Amino acid sequence: SVNPDLASERQTASFSVEKLTAWLDGGAEYTRMRRAVVQAIESDPVFSTENQYFQSQNERYEAAVRKAVHLQKKMHEMGWTDNSPEFKYIYRAVSGDIAFLLHRIFMRSITVLGSDKQIAKWIPLATQYQLIGSYAQTELGHGTYLQGLETTAVFDITTQEFILNTPKISAMKWWPGDMGRSATHTVVFAQLYIHGKCYGVHPFIVQIRSLQDHSLCPGITAGDIGPKMSFEHADNGFLMLQNVRVPRENMLNKFCEVQPDGTYVRRGSQQINYFTMTTVRISLISDEVVMPLMKACTIAVRYSVVRRQSTLKPGEQEAKILDYQTQQEKLLPQVAAAYAFHFTNNYLQELYNRGYSEIQRKNFDMLPELHALSSGFKAIITQFCTSAVEICLRACGGHGYSLLSGLPSLYTKILASCIYEGENTILLLQTARFLIKCFKAAKAGQPIPPSVTYLAAVKLGKCPARNKLDFLSPHIYTEAYEHMAIRLISSTAAKLQDLIQSGIKKYDAWNQCTVQLAQAAKAHCHYITVKNFAETVEKLEPKAGIQTIMKHLCDLFALHGIFSNAGAFLHDGYISGAQMDMVTASYLDLLPVIRKDAVPLVDAFDFTDKNLNSALGSYDGQVYQRLYEWAQKSPTNKQVSPAYEKYLKPLLHNTLSKL
Amino acid sequence: SVNPDLASERQTASFSVEKLTAWLDGGAEYTRMRRAVVQAIESDPVFSTENQYFQSQNERYEAAVRKAVHLQKKMHEMGWTDNSPEFKYIYRAVSGDIAFLLHRIFMRSITVLGSDKQIAKWIPLATQYQLIGSYAQTELGHGTYLQGLETTAVFDITTQEFILNTPKISAMKWWPGDMGRSATHTVVFAQLYIHGKCYGVHPFIVQIRSLQDHSLCPGITAGDIGPKMSFEHADNGFLMLQNVRVPRENMLNKFCEVQPDGTYVRRGSQQINYFTMTTVRISLISDEVVMPLMKACTIAVRYSVVRRQSTLKPGEQEAKILDYQTQQEKLLPQVAAAYAFHFTNNYLQELYNRGYSEIQRKNFDMLPELHALSSGFKAIITQFCTSAVEICLRACGGHGYSLLSGLPSLYTKILASCIYEGENTILLLQTARFLIKCFKAAKAGQPIPPSVTYLAAVKLGKCPARNKLDFLSPHIYTEAYEHMAIRLISSTAAKLQDLIQSGIKKYDAWNQCTVQLAQAAKAHCHYITVKNFAETVEKLEPKAGIQTIMKHLCDLFALHGIFSNAGAFLHDGYISGAQMDMVTASYLDLLPVIRKDAVPLVDAFDFTDKNLNSALGSYDGQVYQRLYEWAQKSPTNKQVSPAYEKYLKPLLHNTLSKL
């Protein structure tokens, strides 16, 4: 039975939860498909995550491999393929806890970087799991800065082989997933040397384990890098190469080839490589970043209407904690952010699809914009959502800190997204470089990409809002964000120029502006997010009450951003102190309004209890009962600890005398 | 041998690290004593934390008990007692990973809340470990709000006993440390009922496990609450009571007693109870909050001069990442904060000591101020330091995410400090209540406590700074903080009054102001922190270069706060946009200055390698070597996973045919 405190929240929804879910899914037919996939996975006991919070790294790994192998069977049974529309729901359904994700990256890298001949050789082997692939790029000493990789691949003309080596410890491959214990093959990125000359980093297919008995191949040292904050199921590995020889054909050579005589030939555009990174960064936003936040919001909001604490009105029953303004102010902006970034993701997907079709027509014009946006958005969305999950965790007090709440593992996992696929600060600076370039071009009257045309427009000097209700107009707050972004970009561009004109070297000047450049890049992405949210709401038909609540959320997201970054808007007086008070008033006024729909808003994310795997967040709100039931399953309760016989008993029976 | 990249950083220190360490310790004699304690503990293999990152919750618990029992022996050997000056260094030396901490709380609660007779009975038993104590306050359904506890203790006149019960699942005791598997006794907080009338929450000593065989006593259900984000070593427990009877003498009765005929007698001041909470909140700041931040800074700063990535100047060697402005801007404010809060802790200790001696003279006047400050500072310091540790973790990129860096466990542990000993938002609102009261008193010309006298003073309307160097004057920035705090307190007081005058009920008005009240409380504590840092620096003799670097850190801490909360200073024009640019310039200028001393500044915290337990942070900077050595010790490398025979081999050998 559903806890009445949670049930009552659902009776007063101002909109149809089912319709909102369908809209988020992109149509009711997708909701049906997603639910069917989730149902198929969750009803299969092999995919159970029931004891996940109690498992060791070894147990998690074993479970992840078991699931990955079983998934092949399941897909066969269900008639799903890697290209069928169901595929994208599988990852959500298994909650990401599955092996062989790098096997897919292995395959993609061959598809993108390999010749037709290489694709014809390796892809069928990989598809049929006659090998297990990995992707060995990152080293102990180098991450985001790929040019610095130290692994070497020297071409030996006499044998027509590349000789791969790990020349020093910092060159050891470190972190690649599926490599520590599973992979038989991997793509190794190494500095190519021919006749003593370095040609930069290139990819090589290297076998690391025997296909017969899984023993390490000659010259290979490999293993697991040990415990991490999360991803216990993944065998992130290390790899050392000692004179490992691979045939000339194993260098992926769609874009460059070493000919038998050692001649190095480059062909085609390298720009497509950027596109690969862009693809990965955009593709991770939905599943790895926005979805964990949606889960965290679901857990925290449901718990906050079940948890009662202290009295709000003297003499009354203890209040639901979501009735406190401070709790609303913690959680509701995070719910708004989950929606905001869901829509940003749609925006990026569209942009990406357009870019992709242009590229297929050999038009690479959109690449810089796509690269800049995907970098900046990867950075701000991962950063924002990580903080948001932490806020949700802390908003649940002590119980949020229990693994059984599900929140700690959401947090420790999403945190990694700030680090992988490009360190966020470096990504923001890449976006900033693009913005500064566009800003200069705009000033010079040159054409600039659509997402930055606002840099060319002349703007009002002051915000025209006259009362707090004006701040519920999307054009008022969108323009405020636009103004703020322009100001930060233009003032940093000016500082950069001043420094250079004062005689400081260009690279020093750049370094001295990087704190502000990163701020400018964030401001740009924040502006686009607000603008896109507002436009999304505008396009909605006013049916089933969805538009009204989405408008509230959009307002909340925008005003929360102004309230929390007040300095950026007040700095040049675009928003005055008095107007900031109006922002604050409107912002705080929105909280109790949205609070009424808080539970329906998270219900619409449509996570099953199994998917949430949270004692606090289940649909029925039986929080305390479930915490108690789950705790009893803990291995700490399965045996009498040897500590009693060894230490406690002697202590209690003899006291200090024998010590 | 020390990595030359780290060694070179130490050669250019602008001050004597040893002198700074001694000053932080409160004198060289304390440094010597601390090192002797650390040496005694670390040289004893029983206290080793070598494999900690690989251990399960069960193994961590067993180790914590082993250490706690062994510590008794060690203390005896070394001639240390609970009251000797060495005692406070033991916790640091064992890195907190030790059992029976709640046994001490058990003893303290009896000392504070028990009668002389009760003390005489229980304290010797506890001191000699003839029992193991715990402290059962928090319930599944109630944490910070103690009045809401649901456990009952009904007085039975006929047998002269209290009958304790857990009337519903939410009343189950949940979280108490040392209770899940170790404790034989605990202090249970329960609602006292006599003749059907409730007298509120009172403490009762209850035996929960047999002293003979450790089995649960009749009517007791108890166990471990399962996995948490950290504190794997602690057996946080649950406890259910079913008609558990304890004699009348087991209610701790210094302040109130139930007489044999059921008459309830209250005696003495209850105010002292507040003082206990104050004691705990102040005592945790140093060891549980500031020290983890110091460790995180040590690890991140050392790693940032060993890690080289990308080129800063074209054609040069890859740069140390600490030479990038963005990395400096991440880490150096955290180093400054570690110092700032170390000094705040000294300030609070002094205030506490003064308060304590007043109380011993039966003068309770200082209690409200002490309570308000300890609440507010507990909240802002835990909040600030938790964010700071997270910044340090993320600033180390992927390797920071490895448990072997030591940073994840620092983070997951310090995060708990935001939740335990009072939820931070609730604490801030208690501080705010005090501030609003004092503000009103000041306006009415009534006397107010020393820490808030600034609320009575009339202040300048504008910041007088005219160039960026002016912002390196402590009185300029201290006054800016002061002004900001007054503004937030007074404007929130005004809003509160307006709402009440407009007819809104007092409790509703309060709730509608809580977001701003919490901000005001933070502003007050931030101001006191800056002021105290500046005063501490001022009092320093300009010897050994310590004053100069401390002044830089103080400036950095203060300007970082203005830079990051610009809106609060710009709001009413106290600081203008042009002045904010000066703040930013001075702030960014300080980074490369302090960066030169970054390593000496963290060396001065004087952590041993064993204490840091970090592959990234060791004194010798052999980062990559150590990561590799430690990873090899992981249980994931100790065996061939059964996953190979079970899943991988069938997959690779048969491909999909048999699936």
PDB file of N, CA and C in Angstrom, chain A residues 62 66 130 140-143 175 212 224 227 307 309 313 318 325 330 383 394 398-399 401 403 412 425 507 511-512 514-515 571 581 636-637 646-647 653 655, chain B residues 62 66 130 140-143 175 212 224 227 307 309 313 318 325 330 383 394 398-399 401 403 412 425 507 511-512 514-515 571 581 636-637 646-647 653:
ATOM      1  N   GLU A  62      32.040  -9.583 -11.486  1.00  0.00           N
ATOM      2  CA  GLU A  62      31.503 -10.853 -11.966  1.00  0.00           C
ATOM      3  C   GLU A  62      30.051 -10.682 -12.434  1.00  0.00           C
ATOM      4  N   ARG A  66      28.528 -11.271 -16.130  1.00  0.00           N
ATOM      5  CA  ARG A  66      27.397 -12.184 -16.281  1.00  0.00           C
ATOM      6  C   ARG A  66      26.255 -11.496 -17.036  1.00  0.00           C
ATOM      7  N   GLN A 130      34.164 -13.009 -30.747  1.00  0.00           N
ATOM      8  CA  GLN A 130      35.301 -13.919 -30.844  1.00  0.00           C
ATOM      9  C   GLN A 130      36.531 -13.242 -30.236  1.00  0.00           C
ATOM     10  N   LEU A 140      48.994   6.743 -17.303  1.00  0.00           N
ATOM     11  CA  LEU A 140      49.198   7.224 -15.932  1.00  0.00           C
ATOM     12  C   LEU A 140      49.531   8.703 -15.933  1.00  0.00           C
ATOM     13  N   GLY A 141      50.350   9.122 -16.876  1.00  0.00           N
ATOM     14  CA  GLY A 141      50.830  10.503 -16.886  1.00  0.00           C
ATOM     15  C   GLY A 141      50.055  11.463 -17.775  1.00  0.00           C
ATOM     16  N   HIS A 142      49.125  10.967 -18.579  1.00  0.00           N
ATOM     17  CA  HIS A 142      48.408  11.856 -19.488  1.00  0.00           C
ATOM     18  C   HIS A 142      46.957  11.478 -19.683  1.00  0.00           C
ATOM     19  N   GLY A 143      46.091  12.487 -19.584  1.00  0.00           N
ATOM     20  CA  GLY A 143      44.679  12.279 -19.797  1.00  0.00           C
ATOM     21  C   GLY A 143      44.179  13.078 -20.982  1.00  0.00           C
ATOM     22  N   TRP A 175      43.439   3.230 -16.575  1.00  0.00           N
ATOM     23  CA  TRP A 175      42.010   3.576 -16.560  1.00  0.00           C
ATOM     24  C   TRP A 175      41.152   2.868 -17.614  1.00  0.00           C
ATOM     25  N   GLN A 212      42.769 -18.514 -26.288  1.00  0.00           N
ATOM     26  CA  GLN A 212      42.579 -19.881 -25.796  1.00  0.00           C
ATOM     27  C   GLN A 212      42.359 -19.924 -24.289  1.00  0.00           C
ATOM     28  N   ASP A 224      44.158  -4.903 -12.995  1.00  0.00           N
ATOM     29  CA  ASP A 224      43.102  -3.985 -12.576  1.00  0.00           C
ATOM     30  C   ASP A 224      43.710  -2.837 -11.755  1.00  0.00           C
ATOM     31  N   PRO A 227      40.475  -0.164  -6.406  1.00  0.00           N
ATOM     32  CA  PRO A 227      39.194   0.439  -6.036  1.00  0.00           C
ATOM     33  C   PRO A 227      39.080   1.916  -6.427  1.00  0.00           C
ATOM     34  N   ARG A 307       8.906  12.082   4.980  1.00  0.00           N
ATOM     35  CA  ARG A 307       9.584  12.496   6.201  1.00  0.00           C
ATOM     36  C   ARG A 307       8.853  13.674   6.825  1.00  0.00           C
ATOM     37  N   GLN A 309       9.044  16.280  10.172  1.00  0.00           N
ATOM     38  CA  GLN A 309      10.018  16.678  11.177  1.00  0.00           C
ATOM     39  C   GLN A 309       9.674  18.057  11.706  1.00  0.00           C
ATOM     40  N   LYS A 313       3.454  24.808  12.218  1.00  0.00           N
ATOM     41  CA  LYS A 313       2.478  25.610  12.951  1.00  0.00           C
ATOM     42  C   LYS A 313       2.322  25.006  14.335  1.00  0.00           C
ATOM     43  N   GLU A 318       3.540  17.111  13.035  1.00  0.00           N
ATOM     44  CA  GLU A 318       4.836  17.464  12.445  1.00  0.00           C
ATOM     45  C   GLU A 318       4.669  17.648  10.935  1.00  0.00           C
ATOM     46  N   GLN A 325      10.402  26.095   3.518  1.00  0.00           N
ATOM     47  CA  GLN A 325      10.949  26.865   2.396  1.00  0.00           C
ATOM     48  C   GLN A 325      12.373  26.423   2.059  1.00  0.00           C
ATOM     49  N   LYS A 330      16.112  23.836  -1.678  1.00  0.00           N
ATOM     50  CA  LYS A 330      17.148  22.864  -2.029  1.00  0.00           C
ATOM     51  C   LYS A 330      16.725  22.034  -3.233  1.00  0.00           C
ATOM     52  N   GLN A 383      28.848  19.449 -14.267  1.00  0.00           N
ATOM     53  CA  GLN A 383      29.113  20.209 -13.045  1.00  0.00           C
ATOM     54  C   GLN A 383      27.824  20.507 -12.283  1.00  0.00           C
ATOM     55  N   ARG A 394      22.230  15.393   0.400  1.00  0.00           N
ATOM     56  CA  ARG A 394      22.290  16.051   1.701  1.00  0.00           C
ATOM     57  C   ARG A 394      20.924  16.463   2.200  1.00  0.00           C
ATOM     58  N   GLY A 398      20.613  12.099   7.319  1.00  0.00           N
ATOM     59  CA  GLY A 398      21.382  10.889   7.579  1.00  0.00           C
ATOM     60  C   GLY A 398      21.029   9.743   6.639  1.00  0.00           C
ATOM     61  N   HIS A 399      19.735   9.547   6.391  1.00  0.00           N
ATOM     62  CA  HIS A 399      19.345   8.404   5.571  1.00  0.00           C
ATOM     63  C   HIS A 399      19.851   8.525   4.132  1.00  0.00           C
ATOM     64  N   TYR A 401      22.681   9.379   3.408  1.00  0.00           N
ATOM     65  CA  TYR A 401      24.082   8.963   3.492  1.00  0.00           C
ATOM     66  C   TYR A 401      24.222   7.437   3.494  1.00  0.00           C
ATOM     67  N   LEU A 403      23.990   3.856   1.907  1.00  0.00           N
ATOM     68  CA  LEU A 403      24.018   3.381   0.518  1.00  0.00           C
ATOM     69  C   LEU A 403      22.633   2.919   0.076  1.00  0.00           C
ATOM     70  N   THR A 412      28.541   9.306  -6.458  1.00  0.00           N
ATOM     71  CA  THR A 412      29.922   8.929  -6.771  1.00  0.00           C
ATOM     72  C   THR A 412      30.076   8.590  -8.253  1.00  0.00           C
ATOM     73  N   THR A 425      37.463  21.932 -16.882  1.00  0.00           N
ATOM     74  CA  THR A 425      38.070  23.259 -17.048  1.00  0.00           C
ATOM     75  C   THR A 425      38.680  23.406 -18.439  1.00  0.00           C
ATOM     76  N   TYR A 507      50.571  33.625 -24.776  1.00  0.00           N
ATOM     77  CA  TYR A 507      50.226  32.456 -23.970  1.00  0.00           C
ATOM     78  C   TYR A 507      50.147  32.811 -22.483  1.00  0.00           C
ATOM     79  N   ASN A 511      46.788  32.593 -20.153  1.00  0.00           N
ATOM     80  CA  ASN A 511      46.772  31.941 -18.841  1.00  0.00           C
ATOM     81  C   ASN A 511      46.213  32.880 -17.768  1.00  0.00           C
ATOM     82  N   GLN A 512      46.568  34.156 -17.846  1.00  0.00           N
ATOM     83  CA  GLN A 512      46.109  35.116 -16.835  1.00  0.00           C
ATOM     84  C   GLN A 512      44.630  35.451 -16.959  1.00  0.00           C
ATOM     85  N   THR A 514      42.360  32.896 -17.760  1.00  0.00           N
ATOM     86  CA  THR A 514      41.601  31.641 -17.852  1.00  0.00           C
ATOM     87  C   THR A 514      40.474  31.511 -16.829  1.00  0.00           C
ATOM     88  N   VAL A 515      40.669  32.059 -15.626  1.00  0.00           N
ATOM     89  CA  VAL A 515      39.574  32.003 -14.646  1.00  0.00           C
ATOM     90  C   VAL A 515      38.350  32.722 -15.207  1.00  0.00           C
ATOM     91  N   HIS A 571      26.713  43.447 -11.642  1.00  0.00           N
ATOM     92  CA  HIS A 571      28.036  44.040 -11.806  1.00  0.00           C
ATOM     93  C   HIS A 571      28.037  45.378 -12.536  1.00  0.00           C
ATOM     94  N   ASP A 581      15.942  42.348  -5.698  1.00  0.00           N
ATOM     95  CA  ASP A 581      14.950  42.003  -4.677  1.00  0.00           C
ATOM     96  C   ASP A 581      13.674  41.453  -5.322  1.00  0.00           C
ATOM     97  N   THR A 636      26.918  -7.544   7.156  1.00  0.00           N
ATOM     98  CA  THR A 636      27.316  -7.242   8.535  1.00  0.00           C
ATOM     99  C   THR A 636      26.349  -7.866   9.537  1.00  0.00           C
ATOM    100  N   ASN A 637      25.196  -8.307   9.046  1.00  0.00           N
ATOM    101  CA  ASN A 637      24.240  -8.968   9.930  1.00  0.00           C
ATOM    102  C   ASN A 637      24.152 -10.467   9.675  1.00  0.00           C
ATOM    103  N   LYS A 646      37.706 -12.675  19.238  1.00  0.00           N
ATOM    104  CA  LYS A 646      39.109 -12.251  19.242  1.00  0.00           C
ATOM    105  C   LYS A 646      39.383 -11.094  20.187  1.00  0.00           C
ATOM    106  N   TYR A 647      38.494 -10.116  20.198  1.00  0.00           N
ATOM    107  CA  TYR A 647      38.833  -8.885  20.912  1.00  0.00           C
ATOM    108  C   TYR A 647      37.838  -8.495  22.000  1.00  0.00           C
ATOM    109  N   HIS A 653      35.678  -9.778  29.481  1.00  0.00           N
ATOM    110  CA  HIS A 653      35.815 -10.776  30.548  1.00  0.00           C
ATOM    111  C   HIS A 653      37.009 -10.532  31.459  1.00  0.00           C
ATOM    112  N   THR A 655      38.761  -7.521  31.570  1.00  0.00           N
ATOM    113  CA  THR A 655      39.021  -6.092  31.721  1.00  0.00           C
ATOM    114  C   THR A 655      40.473  -5.807  31.371  1.00  0.00           C
TER     115      THR A 655
ATOM    116  N   GLU B  62      36.239  -5.158  12.013  1.00  0.00           N
ATOM    117  CA  GLU B  62      37.109  -5.987  12.839  1.00  0.00           C
ATOM    118  C   GLU B  62      38.408  -5.241  13.159  1.00  0.00           C
ATOM    119  N   ARG B  66      39.887  -4.197  16.779  1.00  0.00           N
ATOM    120  CA  ARG B  66      41.242  -4.620  17.144  1.00  0.00           C
ATOM    121  C   ARG B  66      42.067  -3.408  17.604  1.00  0.00           C
ATOM    122  N   GLN B 130      34.320  -3.034  31.487  1.00  0.00           N
ATOM    123  CA  GLN B 130      33.502  -4.166  31.911  1.00  0.00           C
ATOM    124  C   GLN B 130      32.161  -4.120  31.194  1.00  0.00           C
ATOM    125  N   LEU B 140      14.829   6.149  13.424  1.00  0.00           N
ATOM    126  CA  LEU B 140      14.548   6.103  11.986  1.00  0.00           C
ATOM    127  C   LEU B 140      13.778   7.345  11.551  1.00  0.00           C
ATOM    128  N   GLY B 141      12.829   7.752  12.359  1.00  0.00           N
ATOM    129  CA  GLY B 141      11.963   8.855  11.973  1.00  0.00           C
ATOM    130  C   GLY B 141      12.358  10.217  12.502  1.00  0.00           C
ATOM    131  N   HIS B 142      13.369  10.291  13.371  1.00  0.00           N
ATOM    132  CA  HIS B 142      13.724  11.587  13.940  1.00  0.00           C
ATOM    133  C   HIS B 142      15.216  11.762  14.167  1.00  0.00           C
ATOM    134  N   GLY B 143      15.714  12.899  13.735  1.00  0.00           N
ATOM    135  CA  GLY B 143      17.123  13.213  13.932  1.00  0.00           C
ATOM    136  C   GLY B 143      17.300  14.456  14.783  1.00  0.00           C
ATOM    137  N   TRP B 175      21.223   4.457  13.540  1.00  0.00           N
ATOM    138  CA  TRP B 175      22.476   5.196  13.347  1.00  0.00           C
ATOM    139  C   TRP B 175      23.468   5.152  14.512  1.00  0.00           C
ATOM    140  N   GLN B 212      28.068 -11.995  29.300  1.00  0.00           N
ATOM    141  CA  GLN B 212      28.701 -13.317  29.242  1.00  0.00           C
ATOM    142  C   GLN B 212      28.983 -13.748  27.805  1.00  0.00           C
ATOM    143  N   ASP B 224      23.205  -4.190  12.624  1.00  0.00           N
ATOM    144  CA  ASP B 224      23.939  -3.162  11.891  1.00  0.00           C
ATOM    145  C   ASP B 224      23.053  -2.573  10.798  1.00  0.00           C
ATOM    146  N   PRO B 227      25.586  -0.789   4.748  1.00  0.00           N
ATOM    147  CA  PRO B 227      26.636   0.040   4.143  1.00  0.00           C
ATOM    148  C   PRO B 227      26.273   1.518   4.061  1.00  0.00           C
ATOM    149  N   ARG B 307      52.387  16.466 -11.350  1.00  0.00           N
ATOM    150  CA  ARG B 307      51.658  16.265 -12.589  1.00  0.00           C
ATOM    151  C   ARG B 307      52.029  17.365 -13.576  1.00  0.00           C
ATOM    152  N   GLN B 309      51.214  18.644 -17.540  1.00  0.00           N
ATOM    153  CA  GLN B 309      50.216  18.405 -18.579  1.00  0.00           C
ATOM    154  C   GLN B 309      50.144  19.590 -19.525  1.00  0.00           C
ATOM    155  N   LYS B 313      54.036  27.436 -22.327  1.00  0.00           N
ATOM    156  CA  LYS B 313      54.746  28.236 -23.329  1.00  0.00           C
ATOM    157  C   LYS B 313      55.145  27.323 -24.475  1.00  0.00           C
ATOM    158  N   GLU B 318      56.354  20.236 -20.781  1.00  0.00           N
ATOM    159  CA  GLU B 318      54.985  20.339 -20.267  1.00  0.00           C
ATOM    160  C   GLU B 318      55.014  21.006 -18.890  1.00  0.00           C
ATOM    161  N   GLN B 325      46.608  29.119 -14.116  1.00  0.00           N
ATOM    162  CA  GLN B 325      45.795  29.980 -13.247  1.00  0.00           C
ATOM    163  C   GLN B 325      44.553  29.240 -12.723  1.00  0.00           C
ATOM    164  N   LYS B 330      41.617  26.901  -8.209  1.00  0.00           N
ATOM    165  CA  LYS B 330      40.905  25.822  -7.537  1.00  0.00           C
ATOM    166  C   LYS B 330      41.502  25.560  -6.156  1.00  0.00           C
ATOM    167  N   GLN B 383      30.256  22.868   5.735  1.00  0.00           N
ATOM    168  CA  GLN B 383      29.823  23.105   4.357  1.00  0.00           C
ATOM    169  C   GLN B 383      30.999  23.533   3.482  1.00  0.00           C
ATOM    170  N   ARG B 394      38.509  16.782  -7.343  1.00  0.00           N
ATOM    171  CA  ARG B 394      38.306  16.966  -8.771  1.00  0.00           C
ATOM    172  C   ARG B 394      39.499  17.612  -9.441  1.00  0.00           C
ATOM    173  N   GLY B 398      41.370  12.205 -13.017  1.00  0.00           N
ATOM    174  CA  GLY B 398      41.037  10.797 -12.854  1.00  0.00           C
ATOM    175  C   GLY B 398      41.671  10.163 -11.633  1.00  0.00           C
ATOM    176  N   HIS B 399      42.948  10.462 -11.401  1.00  0.00           N
ATOM    177  CA  HIS B 399      43.621   9.789 -10.282  1.00  0.00           C
ATOM    178  C   HIS B 399      43.034  10.181  -8.930  1.00  0.00           C
ATOM    179  N   TYR B 401      40.047  10.303  -8.365  1.00  0.00           N
ATOM    180  CA  TYR B 401      38.854   9.470  -8.263  1.00  0.00           C
ATOM    181  C   TYR B 401      39.179   8.054  -7.793  1.00  0.00           C
ATOM    182  N   LEU B 403      40.406   5.376  -5.209  1.00  0.00           N
ATOM    183  CA  LEU B 403      40.460   5.364  -3.740  1.00  0.00           C
ATOM    184  C   LEU B 403      41.892   5.497  -3.247  1.00  0.00           C
ATOM    185  N   THR B 412      34.023  11.428   1.331  1.00  0.00           N
ATOM    186  CA  THR B 412      32.810  10.751   1.806  1.00  0.00           C
ATOM    187  C   THR B 412      32.694  10.844   3.328  1.00  0.00           C
ATOM    188  N   THR B 425      21.159  23.272   7.880  1.00  0.00           N
ATOM    189  CA  THR B 425      20.172  24.330   7.659  1.00  0.00           C
ATOM    190  C   THR B 425      19.480  24.695   8.976  1.00  0.00           C
ATOM    191  N   TYR B 507       4.728  32.202  12.521  1.00  0.00           N
ATOM    192  CA  TYR B 507       5.463  31.011  12.078  1.00  0.00           C
ATOM    193  C   TYR B 507       5.506  30.912  10.564  1.00  0.00           C
ATOM    194  N   ASN B 511       8.875  31.029   8.207  1.00  0.00           N
ATOM    195  CA  ASN B 511       9.158  30.049   7.159  1.00  0.00           C
ATOM    196  C   ASN B 511       9.438  30.735   5.822  1.00  0.00           C
ATOM    197  N   GLN B 512       8.713  31.806   5.544  1.00  0.00           N
ATOM    198  CA  GLN B 512       8.904  32.503   4.268  1.00  0.00           C
ATOM    199  C   GLN B 512      10.205  33.299   4.202  1.00  0.00           C
ATOM    200  N   THR B 514      13.105  31.924   5.625  1.00  0.00           N
ATOM    201  CA  THR B 514      14.206  31.056   6.065  1.00  0.00           C
ATOM    202  C   THR B 514      15.369  30.979   5.074  1.00  0.00           C
ATOM    203  N   VAL B 515      15.065  31.048   3.772  1.00  0.00           N
ATOM    204  CA  VAL B 515      16.181  31.027   2.806  1.00  0.00           C
ATOM    205  C   VAL B 515      17.094  32.223   3.071  1.00  0.00           C
ATOM    206  N   HIS B 571      25.063  44.379  -4.124  1.00  0.00           N
ATOM    207  CA  HIS B 571      23.615  44.563  -4.088  1.00  0.00           C
ATOM    208  C   HIS B 571      23.172  45.998  -3.810  1.00  0.00           C
ATOM    209  N   ASP B 581      35.932  44.882  -9.973  1.00  0.00           N
ATOM    210  CA  ASP B 581      37.034  44.563 -10.898  1.00  0.00           C
ATOM    211  C   ASP B 581      38.381  44.648 -10.177  1.00  0.00           C
ATOM    212  N   THR B 636      41.394  -7.392  -6.588  1.00  0.00           N
ATOM    213  CA  THR B 636      40.989  -7.662  -7.970  1.00  0.00           C
ATOM    214  C   THR B 636      42.144  -8.233  -8.778  1.00  0.00           C
ATOM    215  N   ASN B 637      43.360  -8.136  -8.254  1.00  0.00           N
ATOM    216  CA  ASN B 637      44.520  -8.704  -8.940  1.00  0.00           C
ATOM    217  C   ASN B 637      45.046  -9.954  -8.253  1.00  0.00           C
ATOM    218  N   LYS B 646      33.308 -19.007 -15.999  1.00  0.00           N
ATOM    219  CA  LYS B 646      31.852 -19.068 -16.048  1.00  0.00           C
ATOM    220  C   LYS B 646      31.259 -18.411 -17.298  1.00  0.00           C
ATOM    221  N   TYR B 647      31.816 -17.249 -17.638  1.00  0.00           N
ATOM    222  CA  TYR B 647      31.139 -16.461 -18.687  1.00  0.00           C
ATOM    223  C   TYR B 647      32.021 -16.136 -19.892  1.00  0.00           C
ATOM    224  N   HIS B 653      34.817 -18.920 -26.734  1.00  0.00           N
ATOM    225  CA  HIS B 653      35.046 -20.185 -27.438  1.00  0.00           C
ATOM    226  C   HIS B 653      33.882 -20.614 -28.317  1.00  0.00           C
TER     227      HIS B 653
END
